[in-house]
mmCIF file with all atom_site columns, C-alpha atoms in Angstrom:
data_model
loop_
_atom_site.group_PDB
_atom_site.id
_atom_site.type_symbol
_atom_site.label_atom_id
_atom_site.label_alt_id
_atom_site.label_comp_id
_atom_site.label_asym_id
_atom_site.label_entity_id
_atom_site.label_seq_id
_atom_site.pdbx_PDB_ins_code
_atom_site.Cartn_x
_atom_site.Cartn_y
_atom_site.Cartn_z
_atom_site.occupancy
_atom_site.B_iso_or_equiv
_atom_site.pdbx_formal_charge
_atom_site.auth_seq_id
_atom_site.auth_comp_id
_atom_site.auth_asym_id
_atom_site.auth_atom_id
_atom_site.pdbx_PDB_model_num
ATOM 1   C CA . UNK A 1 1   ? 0.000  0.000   0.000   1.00 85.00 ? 5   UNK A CA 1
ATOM 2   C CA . UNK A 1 2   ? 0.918  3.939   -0.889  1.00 88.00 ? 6   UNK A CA 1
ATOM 3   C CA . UNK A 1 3   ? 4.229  2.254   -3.099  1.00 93.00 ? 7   UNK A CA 1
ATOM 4   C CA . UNK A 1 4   ? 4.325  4.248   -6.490  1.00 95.00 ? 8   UNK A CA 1
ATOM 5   C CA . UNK A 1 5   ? 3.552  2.840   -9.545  1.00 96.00 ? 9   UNK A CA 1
ATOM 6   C CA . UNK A 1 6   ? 5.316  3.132   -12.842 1.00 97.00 ? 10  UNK A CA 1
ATOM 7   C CA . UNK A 1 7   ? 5.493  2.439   -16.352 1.00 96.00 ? 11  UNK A CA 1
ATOM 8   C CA . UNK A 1 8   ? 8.804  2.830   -18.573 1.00 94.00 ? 12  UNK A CA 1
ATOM 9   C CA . UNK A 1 9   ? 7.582  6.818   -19.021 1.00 95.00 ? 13  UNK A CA 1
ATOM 10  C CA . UNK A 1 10  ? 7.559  7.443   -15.666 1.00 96.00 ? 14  UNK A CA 1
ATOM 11  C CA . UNK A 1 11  ? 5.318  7.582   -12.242 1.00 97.00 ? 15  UNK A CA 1
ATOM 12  C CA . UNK A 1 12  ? 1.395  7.279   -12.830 1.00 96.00 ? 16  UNK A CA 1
ATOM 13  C CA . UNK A 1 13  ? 0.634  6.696   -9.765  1.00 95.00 ? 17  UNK A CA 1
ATOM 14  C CA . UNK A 1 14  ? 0.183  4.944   -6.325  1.00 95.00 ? 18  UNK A CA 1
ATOM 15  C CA . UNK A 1 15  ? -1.087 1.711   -4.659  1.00 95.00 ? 19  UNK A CA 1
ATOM 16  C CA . UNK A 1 16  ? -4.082 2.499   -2.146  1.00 95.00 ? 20  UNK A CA 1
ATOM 17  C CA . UNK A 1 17  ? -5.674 -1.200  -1.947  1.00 95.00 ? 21  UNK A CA 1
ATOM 18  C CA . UNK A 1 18  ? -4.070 -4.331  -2.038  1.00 93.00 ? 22  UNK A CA 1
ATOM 19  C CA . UNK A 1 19  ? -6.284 -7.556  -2.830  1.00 92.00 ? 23  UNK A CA 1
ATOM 20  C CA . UNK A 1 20  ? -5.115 -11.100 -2.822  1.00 92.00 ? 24  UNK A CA 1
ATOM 21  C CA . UNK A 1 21  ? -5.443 -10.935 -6.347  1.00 91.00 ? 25  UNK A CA 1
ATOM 22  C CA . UNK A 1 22  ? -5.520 -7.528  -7.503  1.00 91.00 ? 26  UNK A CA 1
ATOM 23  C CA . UNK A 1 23  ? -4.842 -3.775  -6.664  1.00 91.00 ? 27  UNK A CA 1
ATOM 24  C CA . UNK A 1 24  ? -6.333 -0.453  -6.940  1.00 94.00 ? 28  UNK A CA 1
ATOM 25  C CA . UNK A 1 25  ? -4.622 2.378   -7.772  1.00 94.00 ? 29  UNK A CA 1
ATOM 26  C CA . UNK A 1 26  ? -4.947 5.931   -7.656  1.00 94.00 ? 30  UNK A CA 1
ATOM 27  C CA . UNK A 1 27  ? -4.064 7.682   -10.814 1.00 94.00 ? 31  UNK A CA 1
ATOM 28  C CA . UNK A 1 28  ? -1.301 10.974  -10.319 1.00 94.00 ? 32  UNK A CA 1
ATOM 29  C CA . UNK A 1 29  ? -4.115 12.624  -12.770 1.00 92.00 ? 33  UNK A CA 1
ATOM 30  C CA . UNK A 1 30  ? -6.592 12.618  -9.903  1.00 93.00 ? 34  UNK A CA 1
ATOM 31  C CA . UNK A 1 31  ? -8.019 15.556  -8.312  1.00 91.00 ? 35  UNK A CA 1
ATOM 32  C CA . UNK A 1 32  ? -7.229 14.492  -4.474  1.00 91.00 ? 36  UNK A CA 1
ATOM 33  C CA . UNK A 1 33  ? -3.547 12.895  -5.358  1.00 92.00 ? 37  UNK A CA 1
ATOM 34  C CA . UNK A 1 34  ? -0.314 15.189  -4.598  1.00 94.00 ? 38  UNK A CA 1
ATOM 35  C CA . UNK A 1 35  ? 3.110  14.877  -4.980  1.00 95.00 ? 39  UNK A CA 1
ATOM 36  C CA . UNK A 1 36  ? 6.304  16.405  -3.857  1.00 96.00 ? 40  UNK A CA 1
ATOM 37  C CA . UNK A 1 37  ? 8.154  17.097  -7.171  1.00 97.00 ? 41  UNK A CA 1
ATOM 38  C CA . UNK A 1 38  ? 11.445 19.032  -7.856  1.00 97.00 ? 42  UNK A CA 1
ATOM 39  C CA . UNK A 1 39  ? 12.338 20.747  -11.232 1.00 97.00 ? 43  UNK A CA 1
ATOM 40  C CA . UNK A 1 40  ? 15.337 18.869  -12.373 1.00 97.00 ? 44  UNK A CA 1
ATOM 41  C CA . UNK A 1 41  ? 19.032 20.730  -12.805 1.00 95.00 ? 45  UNK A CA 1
ATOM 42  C CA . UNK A 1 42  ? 17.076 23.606  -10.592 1.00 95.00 ? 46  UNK A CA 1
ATOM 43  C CA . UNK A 1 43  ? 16.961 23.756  -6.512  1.00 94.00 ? 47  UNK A CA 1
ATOM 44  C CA . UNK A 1 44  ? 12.840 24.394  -6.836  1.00 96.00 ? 48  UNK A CA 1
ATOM 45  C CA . UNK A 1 45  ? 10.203 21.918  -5.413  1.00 97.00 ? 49  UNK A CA 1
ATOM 46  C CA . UNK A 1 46  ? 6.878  21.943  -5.002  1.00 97.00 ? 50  UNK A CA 1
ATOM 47  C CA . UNK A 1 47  ? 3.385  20.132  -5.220  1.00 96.00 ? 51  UNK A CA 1
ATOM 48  C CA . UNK A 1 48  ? 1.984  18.839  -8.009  1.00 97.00 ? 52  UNK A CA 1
ATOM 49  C CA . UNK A 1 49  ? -1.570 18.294  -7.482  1.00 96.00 ? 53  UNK A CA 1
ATOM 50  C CA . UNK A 1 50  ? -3.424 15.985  -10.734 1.00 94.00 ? 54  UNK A CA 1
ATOM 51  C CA . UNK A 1 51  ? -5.602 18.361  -12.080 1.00 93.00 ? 55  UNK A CA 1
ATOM 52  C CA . UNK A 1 52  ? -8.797 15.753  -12.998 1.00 86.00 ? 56  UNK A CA 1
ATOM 53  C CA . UNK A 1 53  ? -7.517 15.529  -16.327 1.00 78.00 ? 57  UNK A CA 1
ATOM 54  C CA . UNK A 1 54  ? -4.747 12.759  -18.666 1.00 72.00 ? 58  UNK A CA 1
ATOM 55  C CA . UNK A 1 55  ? -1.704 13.444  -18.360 1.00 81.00 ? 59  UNK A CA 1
ATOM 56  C CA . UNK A 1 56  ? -2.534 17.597  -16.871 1.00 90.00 ? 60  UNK A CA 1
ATOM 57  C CA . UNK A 1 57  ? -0.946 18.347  -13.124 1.00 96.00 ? 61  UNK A CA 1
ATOM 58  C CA . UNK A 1 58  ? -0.656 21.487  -11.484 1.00 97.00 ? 62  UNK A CA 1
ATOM 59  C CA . UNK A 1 59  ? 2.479  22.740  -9.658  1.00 97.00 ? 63  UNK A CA 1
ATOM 60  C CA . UNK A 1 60  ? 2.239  25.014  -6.438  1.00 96.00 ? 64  UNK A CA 1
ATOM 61  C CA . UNK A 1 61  ? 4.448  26.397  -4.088  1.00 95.00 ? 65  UNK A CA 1
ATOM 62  C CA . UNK A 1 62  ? 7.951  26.678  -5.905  1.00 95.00 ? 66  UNK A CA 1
ATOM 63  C CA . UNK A 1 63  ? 9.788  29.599  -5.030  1.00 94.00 ? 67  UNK A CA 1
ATOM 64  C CA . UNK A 1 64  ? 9.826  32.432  -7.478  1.00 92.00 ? 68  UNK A CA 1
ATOM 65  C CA . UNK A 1 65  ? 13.126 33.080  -6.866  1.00 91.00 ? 69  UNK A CA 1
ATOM 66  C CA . UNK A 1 66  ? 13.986 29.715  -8.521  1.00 93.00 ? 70  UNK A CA 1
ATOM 67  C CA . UNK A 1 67  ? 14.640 29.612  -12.312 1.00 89.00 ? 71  UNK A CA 1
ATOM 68  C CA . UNK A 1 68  ? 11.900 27.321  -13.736 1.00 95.00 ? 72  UNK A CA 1
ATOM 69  C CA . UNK A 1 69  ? 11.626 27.303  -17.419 1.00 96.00 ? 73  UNK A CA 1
ATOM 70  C CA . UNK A 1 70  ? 8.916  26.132  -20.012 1.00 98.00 ? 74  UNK A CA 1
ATOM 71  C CA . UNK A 1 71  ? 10.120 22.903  -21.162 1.00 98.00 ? 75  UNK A CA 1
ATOM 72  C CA . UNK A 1 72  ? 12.264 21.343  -17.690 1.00 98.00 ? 76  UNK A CA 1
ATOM 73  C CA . UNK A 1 73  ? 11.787 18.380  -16.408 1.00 98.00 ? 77  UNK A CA 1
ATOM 74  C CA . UNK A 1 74  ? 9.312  17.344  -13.380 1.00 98.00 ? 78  UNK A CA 1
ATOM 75  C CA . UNK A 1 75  ? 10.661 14.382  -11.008 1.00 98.00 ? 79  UNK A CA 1
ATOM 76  C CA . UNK A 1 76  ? 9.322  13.073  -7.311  1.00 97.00 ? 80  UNK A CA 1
ATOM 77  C CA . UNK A 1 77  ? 11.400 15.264  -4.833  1.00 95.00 ? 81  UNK A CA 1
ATOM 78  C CA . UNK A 1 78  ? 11.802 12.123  -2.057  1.00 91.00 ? 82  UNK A CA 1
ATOM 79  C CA . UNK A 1 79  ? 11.750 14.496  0.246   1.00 87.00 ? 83  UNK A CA 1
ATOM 80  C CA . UNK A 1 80  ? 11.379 13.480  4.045   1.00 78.00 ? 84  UNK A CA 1
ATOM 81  C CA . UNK A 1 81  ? 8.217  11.874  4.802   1.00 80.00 ? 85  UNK A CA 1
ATOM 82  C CA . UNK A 1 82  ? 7.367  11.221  1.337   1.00 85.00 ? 86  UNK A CA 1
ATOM 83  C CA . UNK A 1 83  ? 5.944  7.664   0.477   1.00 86.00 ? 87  UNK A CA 1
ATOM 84  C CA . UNK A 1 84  ? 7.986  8.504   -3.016  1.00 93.00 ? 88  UNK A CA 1
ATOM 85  C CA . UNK A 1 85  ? 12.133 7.827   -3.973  1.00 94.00 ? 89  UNK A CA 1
ATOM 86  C CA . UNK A 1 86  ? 13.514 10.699  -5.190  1.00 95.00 ? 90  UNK A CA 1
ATOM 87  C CA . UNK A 1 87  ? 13.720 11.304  -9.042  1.00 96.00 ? 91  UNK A CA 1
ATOM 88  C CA . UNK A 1 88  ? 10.776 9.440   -10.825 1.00 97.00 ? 92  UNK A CA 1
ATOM 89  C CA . UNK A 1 89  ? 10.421 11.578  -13.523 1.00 98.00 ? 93  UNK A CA 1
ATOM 90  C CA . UNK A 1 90  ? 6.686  12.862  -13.836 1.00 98.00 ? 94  UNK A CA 1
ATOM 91  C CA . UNK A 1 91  ? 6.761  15.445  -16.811 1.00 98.00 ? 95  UNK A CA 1
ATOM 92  C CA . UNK A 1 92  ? 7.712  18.570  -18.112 1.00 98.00 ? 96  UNK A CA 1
ATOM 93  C CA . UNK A 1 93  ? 6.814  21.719  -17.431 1.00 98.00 ? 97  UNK A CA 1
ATOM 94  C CA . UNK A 1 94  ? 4.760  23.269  -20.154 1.00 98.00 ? 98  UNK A CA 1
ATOM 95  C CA . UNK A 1 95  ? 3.679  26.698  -18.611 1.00 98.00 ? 99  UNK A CA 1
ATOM 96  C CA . UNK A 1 96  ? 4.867  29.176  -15.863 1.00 97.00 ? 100 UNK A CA 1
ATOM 97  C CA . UNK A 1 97  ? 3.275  31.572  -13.712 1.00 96.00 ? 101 UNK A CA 1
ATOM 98  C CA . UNK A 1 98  ? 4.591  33.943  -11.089 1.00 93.00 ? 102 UNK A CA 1
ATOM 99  C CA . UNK A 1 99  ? 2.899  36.159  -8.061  1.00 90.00 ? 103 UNK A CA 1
ATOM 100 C CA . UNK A 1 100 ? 5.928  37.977  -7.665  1.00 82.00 ? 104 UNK A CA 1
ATOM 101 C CA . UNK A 1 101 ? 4.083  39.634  -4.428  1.00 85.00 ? 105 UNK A CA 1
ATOM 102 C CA . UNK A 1 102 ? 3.588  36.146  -3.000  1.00 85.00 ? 106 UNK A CA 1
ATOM 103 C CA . UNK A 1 103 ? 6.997  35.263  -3.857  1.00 90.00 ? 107 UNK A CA 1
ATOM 104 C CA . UNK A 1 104 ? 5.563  32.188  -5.537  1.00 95.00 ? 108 UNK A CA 1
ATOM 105 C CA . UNK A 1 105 ? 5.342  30.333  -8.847  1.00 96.00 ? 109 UNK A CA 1
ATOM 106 C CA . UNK A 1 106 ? 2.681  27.915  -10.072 1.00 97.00 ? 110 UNK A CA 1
ATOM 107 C CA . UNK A 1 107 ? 3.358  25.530  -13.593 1.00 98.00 ? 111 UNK A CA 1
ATOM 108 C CA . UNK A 1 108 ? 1.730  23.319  -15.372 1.00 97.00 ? 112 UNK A CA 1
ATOM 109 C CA . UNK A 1 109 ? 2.855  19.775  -15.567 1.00 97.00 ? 113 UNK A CA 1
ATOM 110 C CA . UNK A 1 110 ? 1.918  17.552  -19.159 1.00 96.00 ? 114 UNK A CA 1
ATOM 111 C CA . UNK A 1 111 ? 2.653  14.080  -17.634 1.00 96.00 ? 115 UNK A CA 1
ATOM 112 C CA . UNK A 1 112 ? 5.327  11.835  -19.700 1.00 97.00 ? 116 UNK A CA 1
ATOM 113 C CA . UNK A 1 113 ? 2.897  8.456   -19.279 1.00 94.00 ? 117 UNK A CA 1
ATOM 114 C CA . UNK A 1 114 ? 0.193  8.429   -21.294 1.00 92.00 ? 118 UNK A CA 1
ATOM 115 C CA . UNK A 1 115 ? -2.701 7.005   -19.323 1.00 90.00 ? 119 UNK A CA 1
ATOM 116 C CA . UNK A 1 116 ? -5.052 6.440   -22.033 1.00 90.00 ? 120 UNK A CA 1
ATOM 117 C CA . UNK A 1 117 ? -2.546 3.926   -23.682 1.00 89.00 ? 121 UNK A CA 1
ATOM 118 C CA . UNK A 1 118 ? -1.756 1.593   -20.582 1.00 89.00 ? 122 UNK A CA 1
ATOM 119 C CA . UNK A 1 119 ? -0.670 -2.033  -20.706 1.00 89.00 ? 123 UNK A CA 1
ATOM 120 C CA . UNK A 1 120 ? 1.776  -2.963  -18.236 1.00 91.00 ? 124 UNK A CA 1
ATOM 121 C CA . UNK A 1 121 ? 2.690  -0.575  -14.758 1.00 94.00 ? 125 UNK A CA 1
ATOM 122 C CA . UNK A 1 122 ? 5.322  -2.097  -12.144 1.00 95.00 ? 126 UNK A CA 1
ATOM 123 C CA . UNK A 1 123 ? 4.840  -1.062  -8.140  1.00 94.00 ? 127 UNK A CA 1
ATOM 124 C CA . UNK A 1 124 ? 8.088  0.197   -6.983  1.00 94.00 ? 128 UNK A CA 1
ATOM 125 C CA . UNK A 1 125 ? 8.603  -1.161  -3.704  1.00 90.00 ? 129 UNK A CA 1
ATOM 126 C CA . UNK A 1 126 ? 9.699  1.618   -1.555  1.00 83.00 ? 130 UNK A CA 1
ATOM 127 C CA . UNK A 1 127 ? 9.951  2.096   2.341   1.00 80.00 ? 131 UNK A CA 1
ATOM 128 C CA . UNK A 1 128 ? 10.311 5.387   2.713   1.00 76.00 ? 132 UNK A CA 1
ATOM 129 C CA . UNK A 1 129 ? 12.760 6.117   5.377   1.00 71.00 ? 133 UNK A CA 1
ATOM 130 C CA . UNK A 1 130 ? 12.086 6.752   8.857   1.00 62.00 ? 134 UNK A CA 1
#
């Protein structure tokens, strides 16, 4: 339960019931699923948050001050706490906004899997520490 879930393109995913013959999981797309993600070659993180639609997530909380640019790449942060490992890639950043009065940044996140063409997803089994 709560191990990520992958497929060659990257996460899609996360176990949240485990059957004796099957599992469910919840899809990154979701409404209700968050991740921590960092903004690869770049010291920003932040929470991508699945925006109800394939393959569309919404980043929050990166600091402005941070250097994010239209095209970078998107991978799980692993920070403490997280029930991800650090540097599943998720997807690239297609569009950036900044409240330069909140000190904050937003982007938008076009996953790399492509959930509508699914065959095979491997669990990643993962004990996050502590």
């Amino acid at each position: 339960r709560n191990m990520p879930v992958v497929t060659g393109e990257g996460l899609i995913g996360k176990v949240v019931e485990v059957g004796e013959n099957r599992s469910v999981v919840a899809l990154l797309s979701s409404g209700t699923f968050r991740v921590g993600f960092s903004v690869v070659g770049t010291a920003a993180i932040g929470i991508a948050q699945g925006t109800g639609s394939d393959g569309s997530l919404r980043g929050s909380n990166i600091d402005s001050r941070q250097a994010v640019t239209v095209g970078a790449i998107a991978a799980t942060s692993g920070l403490a706490g997280s029930p991800f490992p650090p540097n599943l890639p998720i997807g690239t950043i297609t569009a950036v906004r900044t409240n330069e009065a909140a000190l904050e940044s937003t982007v938008d996140i076009s996953m790399f899997a492509n959930l509508n063409d699914l065959v095979y997803a491997d669990v990643v089994l993962w004990k996050p520490a502590g």
